[in-house]
Amino acid sequence: MGSERMEMRKRQTLVQQEMPGSAQPQQGDGNRGSNACCFCWCCCCSCSCLTVRNEDDERARRMSQEARGESLPNCEESSKPTLEEVQSWGQSFDKLMKSPAGRNAFREFLRTEYSEENMLFWLACEDLKKEVNKNLVEEKAKLIYEDYISILSPKEVSLDSRVREVINRNMLDPTPHTFDDAQLQIYTLMHRDSYPRFMNSAVYKTLLQSLTDTSSEP
Protein backbone atom coordinates (compact mmCIF):
# COMPACT_ATOMS: atom_id res chain seq x y z
CA MET A 1 0.00 0.00 0.00
CA GLY A 2 2.81 2.40 0.86
CA SER A 3 4.49 1.84 -2.43
CA GLU A 4 1.25 2.37 -4.30
CA ARG A 5 0.66 5.64 -2.44
CA MET A 6 4.14 6.82 -3.24
CA GLU A 7 3.63 5.89 -6.89
CA MET A 8 0.36 7.83 -7.02
CA ARG A 9 2.05 10.89 -5.46
CA LYS A 10 4.83 10.70 -8.04
CA ARG A 11 2.28 10.57 -10.86
CA GLN A 12 0.39 13.55 -9.42
CA THR A 13 3.65 15.44 -9.11
CA LEU A 14 4.62 14.61 -12.69
CA VAL A 15 1.19 15.65 -13.95
CA GLN A 16 1.40 18.97 -12.10
CA GLN A 17 4.89 19.60 -13.50
CA GLU A 18 3.80 18.79 -17.02
CA MET A 19 0.67 20.98 -16.95
CA PRO A 20 2.46 24.41 -17.01
CA GLY A 21 4.83 23.21 -19.67
CA SER A 22 2.03 21.88 -21.80
CA ALA A 23 -0.03 25.02 -21.32
CA GLN A 24 2.85 27.29 -22.30
CA PRO A 25 3.42 25.71 -25.73
CA GLN A 26 -0.30 25.91 -26.36
CA GLN A 27 -0.23 29.60 -25.51
CA GLY A 28 2.80 30.03 -27.72
CA ASP A 29 1.07 28.15 -30.49
CA GLY A 30 -1.92 30.36 -29.99
CA ASN A 31 0.21 33.46 -30.31
CA ARG A 32 1.85 32.11 -33.42
CA GLY A 33 -1.53 31.29 -34.82
CA SER A 34 -2.80 34.77 -34.01
CA ASN A 35 0.26 36.39 -35.51
CA ALA A 36 0.08 34.19 -38.57
CA CYS A 37 -3.55 35.05 -38.99
CA CYS A 38 -2.81 38.75 -38.61
CA PHE A 39 0.11 38.49 -41.03
CA CYS A 40 -2.00 36.68 -43.59
CA TRP A 41 -4.76 39.24 -43.25
CA CYS A 42 -2.32 42.10 -43.75
CA CYS A 43 -0.83 40.44 -46.80
CA CYS A 44 -4.22 39.68 -48.29
CA CYS A 45 -5.42 43.22 -47.66
CA SER A 46 -2.23 44.67 -49.09
CA CYS A 47 -2.39 42.47 -52.15
CA SER A 48 -6.04 43.37 -52.68
CA CYS A 49 -5.26 47.08 -52.41
CA LEU A 50 -2.37 46.77 -54.83
CA THR A 51 -4.53 44.83 -57.26
CA VAL A 52 -7.29 47.45 -57.16
CA ARG A 53 -4.74 50.26 -57.53
CA ASN A 54 -3.06 48.54 -60.48
CA GLU A 55 -6.42 47.98 -62.15
CA ASP A 56 -7.31 51.66 -61.70
CA ASP A 57 -3.94 52.73 -63.13
CA GLU A 58 -4.36 50.40 -66.09
CA ARG A 59 -7.90 51.66 -66.72
CA ALA A 60 -6.71 55.27 -66.62
CA ARG A 61 -3.86 54.45 -68.99
CA ARG A 62 -6.24 52.82 -71.48
CA MET A 63 -8.62 55.79 -71.29
CA SER A 64 -5.72 58.13 -71.89
CA GLN A 65 -4.58 56.16 -74.92
CA GLU A 66 -8.12 55.98 -76.30
CA ALA A 67 -8.57 59.72 -75.85
CA ARG A 68 -5.30 60.33 -77.70
CA GLY A 69 -6.30 57.97 -80.48
CA GLU A 70 -9.73 59.53 -80.90
CA SER A 71 -8.49 63.12 -80.92
CA LEU A 72 -5.53 62.51 -83.22
CA PRO A 73 -6.44 60.21 -86.11
CA ASN A 74 -3.86 59.32 -88.74
CA CYS A 75 -5.62 61.63 -91.17
CA GLU A 76 -8.79 63.65 -91.41
CA GLU A 77 -11.76 62.51 -93.42
CA SER A 78 -11.91 64.46 -96.65
CA SER A 79 -13.05 64.10 -100.21
CA LYS A 80 -10.57 64.05 -103.06
CA PRO A 81 -9.51 67.63 -103.76
CA THR A 82 -10.17 69.26 -107.12
CA LEU A 83 -7.49 70.84 -109.25
CA GLU A 84 -8.80 74.29 -108.41
CA GLU A 85 -8.69 73.53 -104.69
CA VAL A 86 -5.10 72.30 -104.81
CA GLN A 87 -4.07 75.33 -106.85
CA SER A 88 -5.69 77.60 -104.24
CA TRP A 89 -3.35 76.19 -101.57
CA GLY A 90 -0.56 78.05 -103.29
CA GLN A 91 -2.41 81.35 -102.92
CA SER A 92 -2.32 81.47 -99.13
CA PHE A 93 -1.54 79.37 -96.09
CA ASP A 94 -4.99 80.12 -94.71
CA LYS A 95 -6.66 78.43 -97.68
CA LEU A 96 -4.44 75.40 -97.22
CA MET A 97 -5.29 75.09 -93.53
CA LYS A 98 -9.03 75.56 -94.11
CA SER A 99 -9.07 72.55 -96.43
CA PRO A 100 -9.19 69.06 -94.82
CA ALA A 101 -7.44 67.62 -97.87
CA GLY A 102 -4.91 70.42 -97.69
CA ARG A 103 -4.19 69.72 -94.04
CA ASN A 104 -3.73 66.04 -94.80
CA ALA A 105 -1.25 66.78 -97.60
CA PHE A 106 0.61 69.32 -95.46
CA ARG A 107 0.71 66.87 -92.56
CA GLU A 108 2.19 64.23 -94.86
CA PHE A 109 4.91 66.70 -95.82
CA LEU A 110 5.60 67.65 -92.19
CA ARG A 111 6.07 63.98 -91.41
CA THR A 112 8.96 63.86 -93.88
CA GLU A 113 10.55 66.78 -92.03
CA TYR A 114 9.97 65.23 -88.60
CA SER A 115 7.78 68.14 -87.52
CA GLU A 116 4.34 66.54 -87.72
CA GLU A 117 3.78 67.40 -84.05
CA ASN A 118 3.12 71.01 -85.08
CA MET A 119 0.08 70.01 -87.10
CA LEU A 120 -1.02 67.47 -84.49
CA PHE A 121 -0.89 70.14 -81.80
CA TRP A 122 -2.84 72.60 -83.94
CA LEU A 123 -5.51 69.98 -84.67
CA ALA A 124 -5.75 69.03 -80.99
CA CYS A 125 -6.32 72.69 -80.09
CA GLU A 126 -9.06 72.96 -82.72
CA ASP A 127 -10.72 69.88 -81.24
CA LEU A 128 -10.46 71.32 -77.73
CA LYS A 129 -12.15 74.57 -78.77
CA LYS A 130 -15.20 72.59 -79.91
CA GLU A 131 -15.60 70.83 -76.55
CA VAL A 132 -18.35 72.04 -74.19
CA ASN A 133 -18.19 69.38 -71.45
CA LYS A 134 -16.05 70.75 -68.60
CA ASN A 135 -14.73 67.34 -67.56
CA LEU A 136 -13.71 66.50 -71.11
CA VAL A 137 -12.15 69.95 -71.51
CA GLU A 138 -9.94 69.27 -68.49
CA GLU A 139 -9.04 65.78 -69.72
CA LYS A 140 -8.20 66.92 -73.24
CA ALA A 141 -6.23 69.92 -71.96
CA LYS A 142 -4.20 67.61 -69.76
CA LEU A 143 -3.46 65.29 -72.69
CA ILE A 144 -2.43 68.21 -74.91
CA TYR A 145 -0.10 69.49 -72.21
CA GLU A 146 1.48 66.08 -71.68
CA ASP A 147 1.87 65.41 -75.41
CA TYR A 148 3.01 68.77 -76.76
CA ILE A 149 3.92 71.20 -73.96
CA SER A 150 5.80 69.08 -71.43
CA ILE A 151 9.57 69.17 -71.86
CA LEU A 152 9.56 65.42 -71.21
CA SER A 153 7.47 64.67 -74.29
CA PRO A 154 9.18 63.54 -77.51
CA LYS A 155 6.51 65.52 -79.38
CA GLU A 156 7.13 68.81 -77.58
CA VAL A 157 6.46 71.83 -79.81
CA SER A 158 8.68 74.90 -79.87
CA LEU A 159 7.20 77.70 -77.75
CA ASP A 160 8.76 80.75 -76.14
CA SER A 161 8.87 81.23 -72.37
CA ARG A 162 6.09 83.83 -72.35
CA VAL A 163 3.59 81.49 -73.96
CA ARG A 164 4.62 78.67 -71.66
CA GLU A 165 3.95 80.85 -68.63
CA VAL A 166 0.49 81.70 -70.00
CA ILE A 167 -0.25 78.00 -70.50
CA ASN A 168 0.87 77.10 -66.99
CA ARG A 169 -1.48 79.73 -65.56
CA ASN A 170 -4.33 78.61 -67.77
CA MET A 171 -3.89 74.97 -66.74
CA LEU A 172 -4.97 75.88 -63.21
CA ASP A 173 -8.50 76.11 -64.62
CA PRO A 174 -8.49 74.74 -68.19
CA THR A 175 -10.93 76.08 -70.76
CA PRO A 176 -11.40 75.41 -74.49
CA HIS A 177 -9.08 78.36 -75.12
CA THR A 178 -6.25 77.34 -72.79
CA PHE A 179 -3.77 76.98 -75.67
CA ASP A 180 -4.88 79.80 -77.97
CA ASP A 181 -1.62 81.73 -77.70
CA ALA A 182 0.43 78.61 -78.29
CA GLN A 183 -1.73 77.53 -81.22
CA LEU A 184 -1.25 80.90 -82.89
CA GLN A 185 2.51 80.73 -82.38
CA ILE A 186 2.72 77.26 -83.96
CA TYR A 187 0.43 78.34 -86.81
CA THR A 188 2.77 81.26 -87.51
CA LEU A 189 5.79 78.97 -87.35
CA MET A 190 4.30 76.57 -89.90
CA HIS A 191 3.31 79.48 -92.14
CA ARG A 192 6.74 81.08 -92.20
CA ASP A 193 8.94 77.99 -92.01
CA SER A 194 7.23 74.89 -93.42
CA TYR A 195 4.67 76.25 -95.87
CA PRO A 196 7.15 77.66 -98.44
CA ARG A 197 8.98 74.32 -98.53
CA PHE A 198 5.72 72.44 -98.86
CA MET A 199 4.84 74.41 -101.98
CA ASN A 200 8.12 73.26 -103.55
CA SER A 201 7.92 69.71 -102.25
CA ALA A 202 7.33 66.49 -104.15
CA VAL A 203 4.20 65.92 -102.07
CA TYR A 204 2.48 69.02 -103.44
CA LYS A 205 3.90 68.90 -106.96
CA THR A 206 2.99 65.24 -107.46
CA LEU A 207 -0.59 65.82 -106.29
CA LEU A 208 -0.94 68.91 -108.48
CA GLN A 209 0.46 67.12 -111.54
CA SER A 210 -1.81 64.11 -111.11
CA LEU A 211 -4.89 66.31 -110.96
CA THR A 212 -3.69 68.35 -113.93
CA ASP A 213 -3.23 65.18 -115.98
CA THR A 214 -6.65 63.90 -114.96
CA SER A 215 -8.39 67.12 -115.90
CA SER A 216 -6.71 67.20 -119.32
CA GLU A 217 -7.91 63.73 -120.22
CA PRO A 218 -10.72 63.67 -122.80
PDB file of C-alpha atoms in Angstrom:
ATOM      1  CA  MET A   1       0.000   0.000   0.000  1.00  0.00           C
ATOM      2  CA  GLY A   2       2.807   2.397   0.859  1.00  0.00           C
ATOM      3  CA  SER A   3       4.488   1.843  -2.426  1.00  0.00           C
ATOM      4  CA  GLU A   4       1.250   2.366  -4.302  1.00  0.00           C
ATOM      5  CA  ARG A   5       0.656   5.638  -2.442  1.00  0.00           C
ATOM      6  CA  MET A   6       4.145   6.822  -3.242  1.00  0.00           C
ATOM      7  CA  GLU A   7       3.632   5.890  -6.887  1.00  0.00           C
ATOM      8  CA  MET A   8       0.357   7.831  -7.021  1.00  0.00           C
ATOM      9  CA  ARG A   9       2.055  10.894  -5.459  1.00  0.00           C
ATOM     10  CA  LYS A  10       4.831  10.699  -8.043  1.00  0.00           C
ATOM     11  CA  ARG A  11       2.284  10.570 -10.862  1.00  0.00           C
ATOM     12  CA  GLN A  12       0.394  13.550  -9.416  1.00  0.00           C
ATOM     13  CA  THR A  13       3.645  15.444  -9.105  1.00  0.00           C
ATOM     14  CA  LEU A  14       4.621  14.614 -12.688  1.00  0.00           C
ATOM     15  CA  VAL A  15       1.188  15.655 -13.950  1.00  0.00           C
ATOM     16  CA  GLN A  16       1.404  18.966 -12.098  1.00  0.00           C
ATOM     17  CA  GLN A  17       4.893  19.595 -13.495  1.00  0.00           C
ATOM     18  CA  GLU A  18       3.795  18.790 -17.023  1.00  0.00           C
ATOM     19  CA  MET A  19       0.669  20.978 -16.954  1.00  0.00           C
ATOM     20  CA  PRO A  20       2.457  24.414 -17.010  1.00  0.00           C
ATOM     21  CA  GLY A  21       4.829  23.207 -19.668  1.00  0.00           C
ATOM     22  CA  SER A  22       2.034  21.879 -21.799  1.00  0.00           C
ATOM     23  CA  ALA A  23      -0.028  25.024 -21.320  1.00  0.00           C
ATOM     24  CA  GLN A  24       2.853  27.292 -22.297  1.00  0.00           C
ATOM     25  CA  PRO A  25       3.420  25.714 -25.727  1.00  0.00           C
ATOM     26  CA  GLN A  26      -0.298  25.912 -26.355  1.00  0.00           C
ATOM     27  CA  GLN A  27      -0.232  29.597 -25.511  1.00  0.00           C
ATOM     28  CA  GLY A  28       2.796  30.029 -27.717  1.00  0.00           C
ATOM     29  CA  ASP A  29       1.071  28.151 -30.486  1.00  0.00           C
ATOM     30  CA  GLY A  30      -1.923  30.356 -29.990  1.00  0.00           C
ATOM     31  CA  ASN A  31       0.211  33.458 -30.312  1.00  0.00           C
ATOM     32  CA  ARG A  32       1.846  32.111 -33.415  1.00  0.00           C
ATOM     33  CA  GLY A  33      -1.533  31.292 -34.822  1.00  0.00           C
ATOM     34  CA  SER A  34      -2.803  34.768 -34.014  1.00  0.00           C
ATOM     35  CA  ASN A  35       0.264  36.394 -35.514  1.00  0.00           C
ATOM     36  CA  ALA A  36       0.081  34.190 -38.566  1.00  0.00           C
ATOM     37  CA  CYS A  37      -3.552  35.050 -38.987  1.00  0.00           C
ATOM     38  CA  CYS A  38      -2.807  38.754 -38.612  1.00  0.00           C
ATOM     39  CA  PHE A  39       0.110  38.491 -41.031  1.00  0.00           C
ATOM     40  CA  CYS A  40      -1.997  36.681 -43.589  1.00  0.00           C
ATOM     41  CA  TRP A  41      -4.765  39.243 -43.255  1.00  0.00           C
ATOM     42  CA  CYS A  42      -2.322  42.102 -43.745  1.00  0.00           C
ATOM     43  CA  CYS A  43      -0.834  40.444 -46.800  1.00  0.00           C
ATOM     44  CA  CYS A  44      -4.217  39.681 -48.288  1.00  0.00           C
ATOM     45  CA  CYS A  45      -5.415  43.216 -47.655  1.00  0.00           C
ATOM     46  CA  SER A  46      -2.226  44.666 -49.089  1.00  0.00           C
ATOM     47  CA  CYS A  47      -2.391  42.466 -52.152  1.00  0.00           C
ATOM     48  CA  SER A  48      -6.044  43.371 -52.684  1.00  0.00           C
ATOM     49  CA  CYS A  49      -5.264  47.077 -52.406  1.00  0.00           C
ATOM     50  CA  LEU A  50      -2.371  46.766 -54.829  1.00  0.00           C
ATOM     51  CA  THR A  51      -4.534  44.825 -57.255  1.00  0.00           C
ATOM     52  CA  VAL A  52      -7.287  47.448 -57.163  1.00  0.00           C
ATOM     53  CA  ARG A  53      -4.737  50.262 -57.529  1.00  0.00           C
ATOM     54  CA  ASN A  54      -3.061  48.541 -60.475  1.00  0.00           C
ATOM     55  CA  GLU A  55      -6.422  47.977 -62.150  1.00  0.00           C
ATOM     56  CA  ASP A  56      -7.307  51.658 -61.696  1.00  0.00           C
ATOM     57  CA  ASP A  57      -3.945  52.732 -63.134  1.00  0.00           C
ATOM     58  CA  GLU A  58      -4.357  50.400 -66.091  1.00  0.00           C
ATOM     59  CA  ARG A  59      -7.902  51.659 -66.723  1.00  0.00           C
ATOM     60  CA  ALA A  60      -6.712  55.274 -66.616  1.00  0.00           C
ATOM     61  CA  ARG A  61      -3.859  54.452 -68.994  1.00  0.00           C
ATOM     62  CA  ARG A  62      -6.242  52.821 -71.483  1.00  0.00           C
ATOM     63  CA  MET A  63      -8.619  55.786 -71.294  1.00  0.00           C
ATOM     64  CA  SER A  64      -5.720  58.131 -71.890  1.00  0.00           C
ATOM     65  CA  GLN A  65      -4.579  56.157 -74.923  1.00  0.00           C
ATOM     66  CA  GLU A  66      -8.122  55.977 -76.299  1.00  0.00           C
ATOM     67  CA  ALA A  67      -8.567  59.723 -75.846  1.00  0.00           C
ATOM     68  CA  ARG A  68      -5.301  60.334 -77.699  1.00  0.00           C
ATOM     69  CA  GLY A  69      -6.300  57.966 -80.481  1.00  0.00           C
ATOM     70  CA  GLU A  70      -9.728  59.535 -80.902  1.00  0.00           C
ATOM     71  CA  SER A  71      -8.489  63.125 -80.918  1.00  0.00           C
ATOM     72  CA  LEU A  72      -5.530  62.509 -83.220  1.00  0.00           C
ATOM     73  CA  PRO A  73      -6.437  60.207 -86.109  1.00  0.00           C
ATOM     74  CA  ASN A  74      -3.862  59.322 -88.738  1.00  0.00           C
ATOM     75  CA  CYS A  75      -5.615  61.633 -91.172  1.00  0.00           C
ATOM     76  CA  GLU A  76      -8.792  63.647 -91.414  1.00  0.00           C
ATOM     77  CA  GLU A  77     -11.760  62.511 -93.420  1.00  0.00           C
ATOM     78  CA  SER A  78     -11.906  64.459 -96.654  1.00  0.00           C
ATOM     79  CA  SER A  79     -13.050  64.101-100.207  1.00  0.00           C
ATOM     80  CA  LYS A  80     -10.573  64.045-103.058  1.00  0.00           C
ATOM     81  CA  PRO A  81      -9.511  67.627-103.761  1.00  0.00           C
ATOM     82  CA  THR A  82     -10.166  69.260-107.116  1.00  0.00           C
ATOM     83  CA  LEU A  83      -7.486  70.844-109.252  1.00  0.00           C
ATOM     84  CA  GLU A  84      -8.801  74.294-108.410  1.00  0.00           C
ATOM     85  CA  GLU A  85      -8.692  73.534-104.686  1.00  0.00           C
ATOM     86  CA  VAL A  86      -5.098  72.303-104.806  1.00  0.00           C
ATOM     87  CA  GLN A  87      -4.071  75.334-106.847  1.00  0.00           C
ATOM     88  CA  SER A  88      -5.694  77.603-104.239  1.00  0.00           C
ATOM     89  CA  TRP A  89      -3.349  76.189-101.571  1.00  0.00           C
ATOM     90  CA  GLY A  90      -0.560  78.053-103.286  1.00  0.00           C
ATOM     91  CA  GLN A  91      -2.410  81.352-102.918  1.00  0.00           C
ATOM     92  CA  SER A  92      -2.319  81.472 -99.131  1.00  0.00           C
ATOM     93  CA  PHE A  93      -1.544  79.366 -96.093  1.00  0.00           C
ATOM     94  CA  ASP A  94      -4.991  80.121 -94.709  1.00  0.00           C
ATOM     95  CA  LYS A  95      -6.665  78.435 -97.680  1.00  0.00           C
ATOM     96  CA  LEU A  96      -4.444  75.398 -97.222  1.00  0.00           C
ATOM     97  CA  MET A  97      -5.294  75.086 -93.528  1.00  0.00           C
ATOM     98  CA  LYS A  98      -9.027  75.555 -94.112  1.00  0.00           C
ATOM     99  CA  SER A  99      -9.065  72.546 -96.432  1.00  0.00           C
ATOM    100  CA  PRO A 100      -9.189  69.058 -94.815  1.00  0.00           C
ATOM    101  CA  ALA A 101      -7.445  67.618 -97.873  1.00  0.00           C
ATOM    102  CA  GLY A 102      -4.907  70.422 -97.692  1.00  0.00           C
ATOM    103  CA  ARG A 103      -4.185  69.716 -94.040  1.00  0.00           C
ATOM    104  CA  ASN A 104      -3.726  66.036 -94.800  1.00  0.00           C
ATOM    105  CA  ALA A 105      -1.250  66.781 -97.603  1.00  0.00           C
ATOM    106  CA  PHE A 106       0.606  69.315 -95.460  1.00  0.00           C
ATOM    107  CA  ARG A 107       0.711  66.873 -92.563  1.00  0.00           C
ATOM    108  CA  GLU A 108       2.194  64.228 -94.857  1.00  0.00           C
ATOM    109  CA  PHE A 109       4.911  66.702 -95.816  1.00  0.00           C
ATOM    110  CA  LEU A 110       5.599  67.649 -92.193  1.00  0.00           C
ATOM    111  CA  ARG A 111       6.072  63.979 -91.413  1.00  0.00           C
ATOM    112  CA  THR A 112       8.962  63.856 -93.879  1.00  0.00           C
ATOM    113  CA  GLU A 113      10.552  66.780 -92.028  1.00  0.00           C
ATOM    114  CA  TYR A 114       9.971  65.234 -88.604  1.00  0.00           C
ATOM    115  CA  SER A 115       7.779  68.140 -87.524  1.00  0.00           C
ATOM    116  CA  GLU A 116       4.337  66.542 -87.718  1.00  0.00           C
ATOM    117  CA  GLU A 117       3.785  67.398 -84.053  1.00  0.00           C
ATOM    118  CA  ASN A 118       3.118  71.013 -85.076  1.00  0.00           C
ATOM    119  CA  MET A 119       0.077  70.007 -87.101  1.00  0.00           C
ATOM    120  CA  LEU A 120      -1.024  67.471 -84.491  1.00  0.00           C
ATOM    121  CA  PHE A 121      -0.894  70.144 -81.799  1.00  0.00           C
ATOM    122  CA  TRP A 122      -2.836  72.598 -83.941  1.00  0.00           C
ATOM    123  CA  LEU A 123      -5.513  69.984 -84.670  1.00  0.00           C
ATOM    124  CA  ALA A 124      -5.754  69.032 -80.989  1.00  0.00           C
ATOM    125  CA  CYS A 125      -6.316  72.689 -80.092  1.00  0.00           C
ATOM    126  CA  GLU A 126      -9.059  72.956 -82.718  1.00  0.00           C
ATOM    127  CA  ASP A 127     -10.720  69.880 -81.244  1.00  0.00           C
ATOM    128  CA  LEU A 128     -10.460  71.322 -77.727  1.00  0.00           C
ATOM    129  CA  LYS A 129     -12.149  74.570 -78.771  1.00  0.00           C
ATOM    130  CA  LYS A 130     -15.203  72.592 -79.910  1.00  0.00           C
ATOM    131  CA  GLU A 131     -15.605  70.828 -76.548  1.00  0.00           C
ATOM    132  CA  VAL A 132     -18.347  72.035 -74.185  1.00  0.00           C
ATOM    133  CA  ASN A 133     -18.193  69.383 -71.450  1.00  0.00           C
ATOM    134  CA  LYS A 134     -16.046  70.751 -68.603  1.00  0.00           C
ATOM    135  CA  ASN A 135     -14.732  67.338 -67.560  1.00  0.00           C
ATOM    136  CA  LEU A 136     -13.713  66.500 -71.114  1.00  0.00           C
ATOM    137  CA  VAL A 137     -12.147  69.947 -71.512  1.00  0.00           C
ATOM    138  CA  GLU A 138      -9.935  69.272 -68.493  1.00  0.00           C
ATOM    139  CA  GLU A 139      -9.042  65.784 -69.719  1.00  0.00           C
ATOM    140  CA  LYS A 140      -8.198  66.925 -73.239  1.00  0.00           C
ATOM    141  CA  ALA A 141      -6.232  69.918 -71.963  1.00  0.00           C
ATOM    142  CA  LYS A 142      -4.196  67.609 -69.762  1.00  0.00           C
ATOM    143  CA  LEU A 143      -3.460  65.291 -72.693  1.00  0.00           C
ATOM    144  CA  ILE A 144      -2.431  68.211 -74.914  1.00  0.00           C
ATOM    145  CA  TYR A 145      -0.103  69.487 -72.208  1.00  0.00           C
ATOM    146  CA  GLU A 146       1.483  66.078 -71.679  1.00  0.00           C
ATOM    147  CA  ASP A 147       1.870  65.410 -75.408  1.00  0.00           C
ATOM    148  CA  TYR A 148       3.006  68.772 -76.763  1.00  0.00           C
ATOM    149  CA  ILE A 149       3.922  71.197 -73.958  1.00  0.00           C
ATOM    150  CA  SER A 150       5.801  69.083 -71.435  1.00  0.00           C
ATOM    151  CA  ILE A 151       9.575  69.175 -71.860  1.00  0.00           C
ATOM    152  CA  LEU A 152       9.557  65.422 -71.209  1.00  0.00           C
ATOM    153  CA  SER A 153       7.475  64.673 -74.288  1.00  0.00           C
ATOM    154  CA  PRO A 154       9.185  63.541 -77.508  1.00  0.00           C
ATOM    155  CA  LYS A 155       6.508  65.524 -79.382  1.00  0.00           C
ATOM    156  CA  GLU A 156       7.131  68.810 -77.575  1.00  0.00           C
ATOM    157  CA  VAL A 157       6.457  71.826 -79.806  1.00  0.00           C
ATOM    158  CA  SER A 158       8.679  74.895 -79.870  1.00  0.00           C
ATOM    159  CA  LEU A 159       7.199  77.697 -77.751  1.00  0.00           C
ATOM    160  CA  ASP A 160       8.759  80.750 -76.141  1.00  0.00           C
ATOM    161  CA  SER A 161       8.868  81.231 -72.366  1.00  0.00           C
ATOM    162  CA  ARG A 162       6.087  83.830 -72.345  1.00  0.00           C
ATOM    163  CA  VAL A 163       3.595  81.487 -73.958  1.00  0.00           C
ATOM    164  CA  ARG A 164       4.617  78.669 -71.662  1.00  0.00           C
ATOM    165  CA  GLU A 165       3.948  80.846 -68.632  1.00  0.00           C
ATOM    166  CA  VAL A 166       0.492  81.698 -70.003  1.00  0.00           C
ATOM    167  CA  ILE A 167      -0.254  78.004 -70.500  1.00  0.00           C
ATOM    168  CA  ASN A 168       0.866  77.101 -66.987  1.00  0.00           C
ATOM    169  CA  ARG A 169      -1.479  79.725 -65.557  1.00  0.00           C
ATOM    170  CA  ASN A 170      -4.334  78.612 -67.773  1.00  0.00           C
ATOM    171  CA  MET A 171      -3.886  74.970 -66.743  1.00  0.00           C
ATOM    172  CA  LEU A 172      -4.973  75.879 -63.212  1.00  0.00           C
ATOM    173  CA  ASP A 173      -8.496  76.112 -64.616  1.00  0.00           C
ATOM    174  CA  PRO A 174      -8.493  74.736 -68.186  1.00  0.00           C
ATOM    175  CA  THR A 175     -10.934  76.085 -70.761  1.00  0.00           C
ATOM    176  CA  PRO A 176     -11.402  75.415 -74.487  1.00  0.00           C
ATOM    177  CA  HIS A 177      -9.078  78.355 -75.119  1.00  0.00           C
ATOM    178  CA  THR A 178      -6.251  77.341 -72.793  1.00  0.00           C
ATOM    179  CA  PHE A 179      -3.769  76.979 -75.674  1.00  0.00           C
ATOM    180  CA  ASP A 180      -4.884  79.804 -77.974  1.00  0.00           C
ATOM    181  CA  ASP A 181      -1.618  81.730 -77.702  1.00  0.00           C
ATOM    182  CA  ALA A 182       0.431  78.608 -78.285  1.00  0.00           C
ATOM    183  CA  GLN A 183      -1.726  77.532 -81.218  1.00  0.00           C
ATOM    184  CA  LEU A 184      -1.252  80.904 -82.892  1.00  0.00           C
ATOM    185  CA  GLN A 185       2.509  80.729 -82.376  1.00  0.00           C
ATOM    186  CA  ILE A 186       2.719  77.262 -83.957  1.00  0.00           C
ATOM    187  CA  TYR A 187       0.432  78.344 -86.807  1.00  0.00           C
ATOM    188  CA  THR A 188       2.767  81.265 -87.506  1.00  0.00           C
ATOM    189  CA  LEU A 189       5.788  78.968 -87.350  1.00  0.00           C
ATOM    190  CA  MET A 190       4.296  76.568 -89.899  1.00  0.00           C
ATOM    191  CA  HIS A 191       3.313  79.479 -92.141  1.00  0.00           C
ATOM    192  CA  ARG A 192       6.744  81.076 -92.196  1.00  0.00           C
ATOM    193  CA  ASP A 193       8.938  77.988 -92.006  1.00  0.00           C
ATOM    194  CA  SER A 194       7.235  74.889 -93.421  1.00  0.00           C
ATOM    195  CA  TYR A 195       4.666  76.250 -95.870  1.00  0.00           C
ATOM    196  CA  PRO A 196       7.150  77.655 -98.436  1.00  0.00           C
ATOM    197  CA  ARG A 197       8.985  74.325 -98.526  1.00  0.00           C
ATOM    198  CA  PHE A 198       5.723  72.438 -98.863  1.00  0.00           C
ATOM    199  CA  MET A 199       4.837  74.413-101.985  1.00  0.00           C
ATOM    200  CA  ASN A 200       8.119  73.261-103.548  1.00  0.00           C
ATOM    201  CA  SER A 201       7.923  69.708-102.251  1.00  0.00           C
ATOM    202  CA  ALA A 202       7.331  66.490-104.149  1.00  0.00           C
ATOM    203  CA  VAL A 203       4.197  65.918-102.073  1.00  0.00           C
ATOM    204  CA  TYR A 204       2.484  69.016-103.439  1.00  0.00           C
ATOM    205  CA  LYS A 205       3.899  68.904-106.961  1.00  0.00           C
ATOM    206  CA  THR A 206       2.985  65.240-107.463  1.00  0.00           C
ATOM    207  CA  LEU A 207      -0.588  65.819-106.294  1.00  0.00           C
ATOM    208  CA  LEU A 208      -0.937  68.912-108.478  1.00  0.00           C
ATOM    209  CA  GLN A 209       0.465  67.121-111.537  1.00  0.00           C
ATOM    210  CA  SER A 210      -1.806  64.109-111.107  1.00  0.00           C
ATOM    211  CA  LEU A 211      -4.894  66.309-110.961  1.00  0.00           C
ATOM    212  CA  THR A 212      -3.689  68.349-113.933  1.00  0.00           C
ATOM    213  CA  ASP A 213      -3.234  65.177-115.980  1.00  0.00           C
ATOM    214  CA  THR A 214      -6.649  63.904-114.960  1.00  0.00           C
ATOM    215  CA  SER A 215      -8.393  67.123-115.904  1.00  0.00           C
ATOM    216  CA  SER A 216      -6.714  67.197-119.316  1.00  0.00           C
ATOM    217  CA  GLU A 217      -7.912  63.728-120.222  1.00  0.00           C
ATOM    218  CA  PRO A 218     -10.724  63.675-122.804  1.00  0.00           C
TER     219      PRO A 218
END
